[in-house]
mmCIF file with all atom_site columns, C-alpha atoms in Angstrom:
data_model
loop_
_atom_site.group_PDB
_atom_site.id
_atom_site.type_symbol
_atom_site.label_atom_id
_atom_site.label_alt_id
_atom_site.label_comp_id
_atom_site.label_asym_id
_atom_site.label_entity_id
_atom_site.label_seq_id
_atom_site.pdbx_PDB_ins_code
_atom_site.Cartn_x
_atom_site.Cartn_y
_atom_site.Cartn_z
_atom_site.occupancy
_atom_site.B_iso_or_equiv
_atom_site.pdbx_formal_charge
_atom_site.auth_seq_id
_atom_site.auth_comp_id
_atom_site.auth_asym_id
_atom_site.auth_atom_id
_atom_site.pdbx_PDB_model_num
ATOM 1   C CA . PHE A 1 1   ? -44.866 -4.424  24.452 1.00 0.00 ? 1   PHE A CA 1
ATOM 2   C CA . ARG A 1 2   ? -44.937 -1.482  22.709 1.00 0.00 ? 2   ARG A CA 1
ATOM 3   C CA . GLU A 1 3   ? -44.163 0.884   25.505 1.00 0.00 ? 3   GLU A CA 1
ATOM 4   C CA . SER A 1 4   ? -41.222 -1.638  26.867 1.00 0.00 ? 4   SER A CA 1
ATOM 5   C CA . TRP A 1 5   ? -39.698 -1.462  23.587 1.00 0.00 ? 5   TRP A CA 1
ATOM 6   C CA . LYS A 1 6   ? -39.664 2.458   23.760 1.00 0.00 ? 6   LYS A CA 1
ATOM 7   C CA . ILE A 1 7   ? -38.243 2.755   27.071 1.00 0.00 ? 7   ILE A CA 1
ATOM 8   C CA . ILE A 1 8   ? -35.708 0.232   26.062 1.00 0.00 ? 8   ILE A CA 1
ATOM 9   C CA . PHE A 1 9   ? -34.716 2.193   22.896 1.00 0.00 ? 9   PHE A CA 1
ATOM 10  C CA . ARG A 1 10  ? -34.850 5.559   25.086 1.00 0.00 ? 10  ARG A CA 1
ATOM 11  C CA . ILE A 1 11  ? -32.426 3.993   27.613 1.00 0.00 ? 11  ILE A CA 1
ATOM 12  C CA . GLY A 1 12  ? -29.997 2.587   24.670 1.00 0.00 ? 12  GLY A CA 1
ATOM 13  C CA . LEU A 1 13  ? -30.224 6.425   23.236 1.00 0.00 ? 13  LEU A CA 1
ATOM 14  C CA . ILE A 1 14  ? -29.238 7.772   26.455 1.00 0.00 ? 14  ILE A CA 1
ATOM 15  C CA . VAL A 1 15  ? -26.257 5.616   26.747 1.00 0.00 ? 15  VAL A CA 1
ATOM 16  C CA . ILE A 1 16  ? -25.447 6.561   23.058 1.00 0.00 ? 16  ILE A CA 1
ATOM 17  C CA . LEU A 1 17  ? -25.743 10.640  24.004 1.00 0.00 ? 17  LEU A CA 1
ATOM 18  C CA . GLU A 1 18  ? -23.564 10.134  26.982 1.00 0.00 ? 18  GLU A CA 1
ATOM 19  C CA . TRP A 1 19  ? -20.446 9.375   24.799 1.00 0.00 ? 19  TRP A CA 1
ATOM 20  C CA . GLY A 1 20  ? -20.504 13.229  23.539 1.00 0.00 ? 20  GLY A CA 1
ATOM 21  C CA . GLU A 1 21  ? -19.561 14.496  20.163 1.00 0.00 ? 21  GLU A CA 1
ATOM 22  C CA . SER A 1 22  ? -16.083 13.398  19.945 1.00 0.00 ? 22  SER A CA 1
ATOM 23  C CA . MET A 1 23  ? -16.902 9.814   19.737 1.00 0.00 ? 23  MET A CA 1
ATOM 24  C CA . ILE A 1 24  ? -15.957 9.280   16.123 1.00 0.00 ? 24  ILE A CA 1
ATOM 25  C CA . GLU A 1 25  ? -12.372 8.212   16.800 1.00 0.00 ? 25  GLU A CA 1
ATOM 26  C CA . PHE A 1 26  ? -13.653 5.678   19.052 1.00 0.00 ? 26  PHE A CA 1
ATOM 27  C CA . GLU A 1 27  ? -16.082 4.642   16.563 1.00 0.00 ? 27  GLU A CA 1
ATOM 28  C CA . ILE A 1 28  ? -13.444 3.748   13.904 1.00 0.00 ? 28  ILE A CA 1
ATOM 29  C CA . ALA A 1 29  ? -11.244 2.343   16.304 1.00 0.00 ? 29  ALA A CA 1
ATOM 30  C CA . GLY A 1 30  ? -14.023 -0.252  17.243 1.00 0.00 ? 30  GLY A CA 1
ATOM 31  C CA . LEU A 1 31  ? -14.064 -0.798  13.318 1.00 0.00 ? 31  LEU A CA 1
ATOM 32  C CA . PHE A 1 32  ? -10.346 -1.433  13.090 1.00 0.00 ? 32  PHE A CA 1
ATOM 33  C CA . TYR A 1 33  ? -10.339 -3.904  15.988 1.00 0.00 ? 33  TYR A CA 1
ATOM 34  C CA . ALA A 1 34  ? -13.366 -5.558  14.414 1.00 0.00 ? 34  ALA A CA 1
ATOM 35  C CA . ILE A 1 35  ? -11.585 -5.968  11.000 1.00 0.00 ? 35  ILE A CA 1
ATOM 36  C CA . LYS A 1 36  ? -8.542  -6.897  12.928 1.00 0.00 ? 36  LYS A CA 1
ATOM 37  C CA . LYS A 1 37  ? -10.475 -9.598  14.603 1.00 0.00 ? 37  LYS A CA 1
ATOM 38  C CA . ALA A 1 38  ? -12.003 -10.676 11.253 1.00 0.00 ? 38  ALA A CA 1
ATOM 39  C CA . LEU A 1 39  ? -8.894  -10.830 9.285  1.00 0.00 ? 39  LEU A CA 1
ATOM 40  C CA . SER A 1 40  ? -6.698  -12.468 12.072 1.00 0.00 ? 40  SER A CA 1
ATOM 41  C CA . LYS A 1 41  ? -8.568  -15.714 11.554 1.00 0.00 ? 41  LYS A CA 1
ATOM 42  C CA . GLU A 1 42  ? -5.864  -17.027 9.193  1.00 0.00 ? 42  GLU A CA 1
ATOM 43  C CA . LYS A 1 43  ? -2.346  -17.150 10.919 1.00 0.00 ? 43  LYS A CA 1
ATOM 44  C CA . ASP A 1 44  ? -0.677  -16.297 7.720  1.00 0.00 ? 44  ASP A CA 1
ATOM 45  C CA . ASN A 1 45  ? -2.693  -13.023 7.164  1.00 0.00 ? 45  ASN A CA 1
ATOM 46  C CA . VAL A 1 46  ? -0.245  -10.386 7.422  1.00 0.00 ? 46  VAL A CA 1
ATOM 47  C CA . TYR A 1 47  ? -1.410  -6.816  6.317  1.00 0.00 ? 47  TYR A CA 1
ATOM 48  C CA . GLU A 1 48  ? -0.540  -3.180  7.038  1.00 0.00 ? 48  GLU A CA 1
ATOM 49  C CA . THR A 1 49  ? -3.176  -0.704  8.038  1.00 0.00 ? 49  THR A CA 1
ATOM 50  C CA . TYR A 1 50  ? -3.057  3.217   6.920  1.00 0.00 ? 50  TYR A CA 1
ATOM 51  C CA . PHE A 1 51  ? -5.102  5.840   8.015  1.00 0.00 ? 51  PHE A CA 1
ATOM 52  C CA . ASP A 1 52  ? -5.603  9.456   6.340  1.00 0.00 ? 52  ASP A CA 1
ATOM 53  C CA . GLU A 1 53  ? -3.269  9.093   3.430  1.00 0.00 ? 53  GLU A CA 1
ATOM 54  C CA . ILE A 1 54  ? -1.657  5.959   1.549  1.00 0.00 ? 54  ILE A CA 1
ATOM 55  C CA . PRO A 1 55  ? 2.320   6.240   1.408  1.00 0.00 ? 55  PRO A CA 1
ATOM 56  C CA . LYS A 1 56  ? 4.022   6.075   -2.055 1.00 0.00 ? 56  LYS A CA 1
ATOM 57  C CA . ASP A 1 57  ? 5.849   2.725   -0.650 1.00 0.00 ? 57  ASP A CA 1
ATOM 58  C CA . ILE A 1 58  ? 2.789   0.881   0.116  1.00 0.00 ? 58  ILE A CA 1
ATOM 59  C CA . PHE A 1 59  ? 2.962   -2.852  1.534  1.00 0.00 ? 59  PHE A CA 1
ATOM 60  C CA . LEU A 1 60  ? 0.495   -5.209  0.189  1.00 0.00 ? 60  LEU A CA 1
ATOM 61  C CA . PRO A 1 61  ? -1.919  -6.621  1.329  1.00 0.00 ? 61  PRO A CA 1
ATOM 62  C CA . CYS A 1 62  ? -3.333  -3.751  3.313  1.00 0.00 ? 62  CYS A CA 1
ATOM 63  C CA . VAL A 1 63  ? -6.429  -1.965  4.772  1.00 0.00 ? 63  VAL A CA 1
ATOM 64  C CA . TYR A 1 64  ? -6.971  1.748   4.348  1.00 0.00 ? 64  TYR A CA 1
ATOM 65  C CA . PHE A 1 65  ? -9.387  3.611   6.568  1.00 0.00 ? 65  PHE A CA 1
ATOM 66  C CA . PRO A 1 66  ? -10.028 7.228   5.093  1.00 0.00 ? 66  PRO A CA 1
ATOM 67  C CA . ALA A 1 67  ? -12.183 10.246  7.011  1.00 0.00 ? 67  ALA A CA 1
ATOM 68  C CA . PRO A 1 68  ? -15.934 9.138   7.119  1.00 0.00 ? 68  PRO A CA 1
ATOM 69  C CA . GLU A 1 69  ? -18.627 10.909  5.222  1.00 0.00 ? 69  GLU A CA 1
ATOM 70  C CA . ILE A 1 70  ? -21.065 12.334  7.277  1.00 0.00 ? 70  ILE A CA 1
ATOM 71  C CA . THR A 1 71  ? -25.002 13.425  6.667  1.00 0.00 ? 71  THR A CA 1
ATOM 72  C CA . GLU A 1 72  ? -26.873 15.118  9.357  1.00 0.00 ? 72  GLU A CA 1
ATOM 73  C CA . SER A 1 73  ? -30.735 15.047  9.647  1.00 0.00 ? 73  SER A CA 1
ATOM 74  C CA . GLY A 1 74  ? -33.242 16.109  12.405 1.00 0.00 ? 74  GLY A CA 1
ATOM 75  C CA . TRP A 1 75  ? -34.440 13.311  14.587 1.00 0.00 ? 75  TRP A CA 1
ATOM 76  C CA . SER A 1 76  ? -36.358 14.623  17.610 1.00 0.00 ? 76  SER A CA 1
ATOM 77  C CA . SER A 1 77  ? -36.958 18.053  18.961 1.00 0.00 ? 77  SER A CA 1
ATOM 78  C CA . SER A 1 78  ? -34.201 17.368  21.684 1.00 0.00 ? 78  SER A CA 1
ATOM 79  C CA . ALA A 1 79  ? -31.734 15.263  19.241 1.00 0.00 ? 79  ALA A CA 1
ATOM 80  C CA . TYR A 1 80  ? -30.202 14.827  15.542 1.00 0.00 ? 80  TYR A CA 1
ATOM 81  C CA . LYS A 1 81  ? -29.104 12.086  13.679 1.00 0.00 ? 81  LYS A CA 1
ATOM 82  C CA . ALA A 1 82  ? -25.740 11.820  12.069 1.00 0.00 ? 82  ALA A CA 1
ATOM 83  C CA . THR A 1 83  ? -25.328 9.085   9.290  1.00 0.00 ? 83  THR A CA 1
ATOM 84  C CA . PHE A 1 84  ? -21.669 8.214   8.953  1.00 0.00 ? 84  PHE A CA 1
ATOM 85  C CA . THR A 1 85  ? -20.565 6.380   6.077  1.00 0.00 ? 85  THR A CA 1
ATOM 86  C CA . LEU A 1 86  ? -16.670 4.759   5.683  1.00 0.00 ? 86  LEU A CA 1
ATOM 87  C CA . TYR A 1 87  ? -15.311 3.668   2.651  1.00 0.00 ? 87  TYR A CA 1
ATOM 88  C CA . VAL A 1 88  ? -12.641 1.003   4.016  1.00 0.00 ? 88  VAL A CA 1
ATOM 89  C CA . THR A 1 89  ? -10.341 0.010   1.175  1.00 0.00 ? 89  THR A CA 1
ATOM 90  C CA . VAL A 1 90  ? -8.555  -3.616  1.183  1.00 0.00 ? 90  VAL A CA 1
ATOM 91  C CA . MET A 1 91  ? -5.754  -3.969  -1.396 1.00 0.00 ? 91  MET A CA 1
ATOM 92  C CA . ALA A 1 92  ? -3.699  -7.008  -2.289 1.00 0.00 ? 92  ALA A CA 1
ATOM 93  C CA . PRO A 1 93  ? -1.571  -8.397  -5.030 1.00 0.00 ? 93  PRO A CA 1
ATOM 94  C CA . THR A 1 94  ? -4.460  -10.416 -6.322 1.00 0.00 ? 94  THR A CA 1
ATOM 95  C CA . THR A 1 95  ? -8.142  -9.834  -6.802 1.00 0.00 ? 95  THR A CA 1
ATOM 96  C CA . SER A 1 96  ? -9.059  -13.129 -5.137 1.00 0.00 ? 96  SER A CA 1
ATOM 97  C CA . GLN A 1 97  ? -6.929  -12.258 -2.099 1.00 0.00 ? 97  GLN A CA 1
ATOM 98  C CA . ALA A 1 98  ? -8.694  -8.735  -1.814 1.00 0.00 ? 98  ALA A CA 1
ATOM 99  C CA . ALA A 1 99  ? -12.051 -10.461 -2.330 1.00 0.00 ? 99  ALA A CA 1
ATOM 100 C CA . ARG A 1 100 ? -11.281 -12.936 0.274  1.00 0.00 ? 100 ARG A CA 1
ATOM 101 C CA . MET A 1 101 ? -10.354 -10.276 2.895  1.00 0.00 ? 101 MET A CA 1
ATOM 102 C CA . ALA A 1 102 ? -13.047 -8.153  2.152  1.00 0.00 ? 102 ALA A CA 1
ATOM 103 C CA . THR A 1 103 ? -15.598 -11.324 2.360  1.00 0.00 ? 103 THR A CA 1
ATOM 104 C CA . ASP A 1 104 ? -14.092 -12.312 5.497  1.00 0.00 ? 104 ASP A CA 1
ATOM 105 C CA . ILE A 1 105 ? -14.585 -8.552  6.949  1.00 0.00 ? 105 ILE A CA 1
ATOM 106 C CA . VAL A 1 106 ? -18.341 -8.267  5.825  1.00 0.00 ? 106 VAL A CA 1
ATOM 107 C CA . LEU A 1 107 ? -19.249 -12.083 7.169  1.00 0.00 ? 107 LEU A CA 1
ATOM 108 C CA . ASP A 1 108 ? -17.358 -11.714 10.512 1.00 0.00 ? 108 ASP A CA 1
ATOM 109 C CA . ILE A 1 109 ? -19.048 -8.324  11.072 1.00 0.00 ? 109 ILE A CA 1
ATOM 110 C CA . SER A 1 110 ? -22.415 -9.309  10.053 1.00 0.00 ? 110 SER A CA 1
ATOM 111 C CA . SER A 1 111 ? -22.201 -12.568 12.072 1.00 0.00 ? 111 SER A CA 1
ATOM 112 C CA . ARG A 1 112 ? -22.065 -10.212 15.259 1.00 0.00 ? 112 ARG A CA 1
ATOM 113 C CA . ARG A 1 113 ? -25.316 -8.734  14.518 1.00 0.00 ? 113 ARG A CA 1
ATOM 114 C CA . LYS A 1 114 ? -23.171 -5.843  13.132 1.00 0.00 ? 114 LYS A CA 1
ATOM 115 C CA . LYS A 1 115 ? -22.645 -4.826  16.551 1.00 0.00 ? 115 LYS A CA 1
ATOM 116 C CA . ILE A 1 116 ? -18.993 -3.039  17.258 1.00 0.00 ? 116 ILE A CA 1
ATOM 117 C CA . PRO A 1 117 ? -17.697 -2.402  20.479 1.00 0.00 ? 117 PRO A CA 1
ATOM 118 C CA . ILE A 1 118 ? -16.674 1.137   21.236 1.00 0.00 ? 118 ILE A CA 1
ATOM 119 C CA . VAL A 1 119 ? -12.945 1.388   21.990 1.00 0.00 ? 119 VAL A CA 1
ATOM 120 C CA . LYS A 1 120 ? -12.068 3.655   25.357 1.00 0.00 ? 120 LYS A CA 1
ATOM 121 C CA . GLU A 1 121 ? -9.546  6.325   25.334 1.00 0.00 ? 121 GLU A CA 1
ATOM 122 C CA . ASP A 1 122 ? -6.739  3.763   26.841 1.00 0.00 ? 122 ASP A CA 1
ATOM 123 C CA . GLY A 1 123 ? -7.388  1.632   24.079 1.00 0.00 ? 123 GLY A CA 1
ATOM 124 C CA . SER A 1 124 ? -9.252  -1.029  25.746 1.00 0.00 ? 124 SER A CA 1
ATOM 125 C CA . ILE A 1 125 ? -12.616 -2.517  24.576 1.00 0.00 ? 125 ILE A CA 1
ATOM 126 C CA . SER A 1 126 ? -15.653 -0.814  26.528 1.00 0.00 ? 126 SER A CA 1
ATOM 127 C CA . SER A 1 127 ? -18.943 -2.554  27.288 1.00 0.00 ? 127 SER A CA 1
ATOM 128 C CA . HIS A 1 128 ? -20.918 -0.145  24.900 1.00 0.00 ? 128 HIS A CA 1
ATOM 129 C CA . SER A 1 129 ? -21.088 -0.798  21.193 1.00 0.00 ? 129 SER A CA 1
ATOM 130 C CA . PHE A 1 130 ? -22.617 0.744   18.143 1.00 0.00 ? 130 PHE A CA 1
ATOM 131 C CA . ARG A 1 131 ? -24.410 -1.121  15.135 1.00 0.00 ? 131 ARG A CA 1
ATOM 132 C CA . VAL A 1 132 ? -23.382 -0.936  11.693 1.00 0.00 ? 132 VAL A CA 1
ATOM 133 C CA . LYS A 1 133 ? -26.725 -0.132  9.629  1.00 0.00 ? 133 LYS A CA 1
ATOM 134 C CA . ASP A 1 134 ? -25.316 -1.708  6.273  1.00 0.00 ? 134 ASP A CA 1
ATOM 135 C CA . ILE A 1 135 ? -22.052 -3.244  5.255  1.00 0.00 ? 135 ILE A CA 1
ATOM 136 C CA . LYS A 1 136 ? -21.297 -4.239  1.740  1.00 0.00 ? 136 LYS A CA 1
ATOM 137 C CA . ALA A 1 137 ? -18.129 -4.921  -0.224 1.00 0.00 ? 137 ALA A CA 1
ATOM 138 C CA . ASN A 1 138 ? -17.616 -4.130  -3.934 1.00 0.00 ? 138 ASN A CA 1
ATOM 139 C CA . LYS A 1 139 ? -14.777 -4.736  -6.335 1.00 0.00 ? 139 LYS A CA 1
ATOM 140 C CA . ALA A 1 140 ? -12.984 -1.436  -7.019 1.00 0.00 ? 140 ALA A CA 1
ATOM 141 C CA . ASP A 1 141 ? -10.303 -2.422  -9.526 1.00 0.00 ? 141 ASP A CA 1
ATOM 142 C CA . GLU A 1 142 ? -7.783  -5.130  -9.764 1.00 0.00 ? 142 GLU A CA 1
ATOM 143 C CA . GLY A 1 143 ? -6.521  -6.236  -6.449 1.00 0.00 ? 143 GLY A CA 1
ATOM 144 C CA . VAL A 1 144 ? -8.890  -3.492  -4.617 1.00 0.00 ? 144 VAL A CA 1
ATOM 145 C CA . TYR A 1 145 ? -12.198 -4.060  -2.784 1.00 0.00 ? 145 TYR A CA 1
ATOM 146 C CA . GLU A 1 146 ? -14.096 -1.203  -1.170 1.00 0.00 ? 146 GLU A CA 1
ATOM 147 C CA . ILE A 1 147 ? -16.160 -1.866  1.973  1.00 0.00 ? 147 ILE A CA 1
ATOM 148 C CA . LYS A 1 148 ? -19.024 0.776   2.459  1.00 0.00 ? 148 LYS A CA 1
ATOM 149 C CA . VAL A 1 149 ? -19.702 0.733   6.193  1.00 0.00 ? 149 VAL A CA 1
ATOM 150 C CA . THR A 1 150 ? -23.000 2.918   7.439  1.00 0.00 ? 150 THR A CA 1
ATOM 151 C CA . TRP A 1 151 ? -23.715 3.532   11.062 1.00 0.00 ? 151 TRP A CA 1
ATOM 152 C CA . ASP A 1 152 ? -26.056 6.271   12.696 1.00 0.00 ? 152 ASP A CA 1
ATOM 153 C CA . ARG A 1 153 ? -25.349 8.286   15.757 1.00 0.00 ? 153 ARG A CA 1
ATOM 154 C CA . TYR A 1 154 ? -27.957 10.340  17.910 1.00 0.00 ? 154 TYR A CA 1
ATOM 155 C CA . SER A 1 155 ? -26.760 13.014  19.635 1.00 0.00 ? 155 SER A CA 1
ATOM 156 C CA . GLU A 1 156 ? -28.481 15.829  21.589 1.00 0.00 ? 156 GLU A CA 1
ATOM 157 C CA . TYR A 1 157 ? -28.787 19.477  20.161 1.00 0.00 ? 157 TYR A CA 1
ATOM 158 C CA . VAL A 1 158 ? -26.899 22.108  22.237 1.00 0.00 ? 158 VAL A CA 1
ATOM 159 C CA . LYS A 1 159 ? -28.957 22.788  25.385 1.00 0.00 ? 159 LYS A CA 1
ATOM 160 C CA . GLU A 1 160 ? -29.904 26.408  24.862 1.00 0.00 ? 160 GLU A CA 1
ATOM 161 C CA . GLU A 1 161 ? -31.214 25.434  21.243 1.00 0.00 ? 161 GLU A CA 1
ATOM 162 C CA . TYR A 1 162 ? -32.768 22.635  22.474 1.00 0.00 ? 162 TYR A CA 1
ATOM 163 C CA . GLN A 1 163 ? -34.718 24.352  25.162 1.00 0.00 ? 163 GLN A CA 1
ATOM 164 C CA . LEU A 1 164 ? -35.510 27.377  22.705 1.00 0.00 ? 164 LEU A CA 1
ATOM 165 C CA . ALA A 1 165 ? -37.353 24.907  20.373 1.00 0.00 ? 165 ALA A CA 1
ATOM 166 C CA . LYS A 1 166 ? -39.013 23.033  23.167 1.00 0.00 ? 166 LYS A CA 1
ATOM 167 C CA . ASP A 1 167 ? -40.428 26.563  24.509 1.00 0.00 ? 167 ASP A CA 1
ATOM 168 C CA . ILE A 1 168 ? -41.631 27.329  20.907 1.00 0.00 ? 168 ILE A CA 1
ATOM 169 C CA . TYR A 1 169 ? -43.060 24.117  20.172 1.00 0.00 ? 169 TYR A CA 1
ATOM 170 C CA . VAL A 1 170 ? -44.929 23.954  23.952 1.00 0.00 ? 170 VAL A CA 1
ATOM 171 C CA . ASN A 1 171 ? -45.905 27.448  23.812 1.00 0.00 ? 171 ASN A CA 1
ATOM 172 C CA . LYS A 1 172 ? -47.158 27.207  20.096 1.00 0.00 ? 172 LYS A CA 1
ATOM 173 C CA . ILE A 1 173 ? -45.491 30.385  19.213 1.00 0.00 ? 173 ILE A CA 1
#
């Protein structure tokens, strides 16, 4: 059983590594579609979406996607782990409406085992996905909820660096 798990995990890791380094846009697009799906359950739920900066003439309710925070840590001799944290902000005219929207988002993503489909370059949903490690919503202000979404990505080191590290480790230099 343990060996099977390792093989399955390695196969999953290879799929993740094949996507390359510019995958962040596709992950955020996947989160955008997941949030859109969570909020579309109510027919009258009309909201605006903002990226990067919020304009002065803001429309409420809205969902704001800033750039994610990134923390890197070593993982193995051939790959490293990057942990992404995205603080999605939900704003509405009332705190109860913002709370309801944030709750719908958190519960919908959690009900899907925290798996988010990755979006392809053409905007279609791919068969690949990534898993949200942690998601939680907190009241930030009156009419404002912040949803903290955290996920990990594993990427290969640059080949020359990896080979040098492998040679040092194998030869015990």
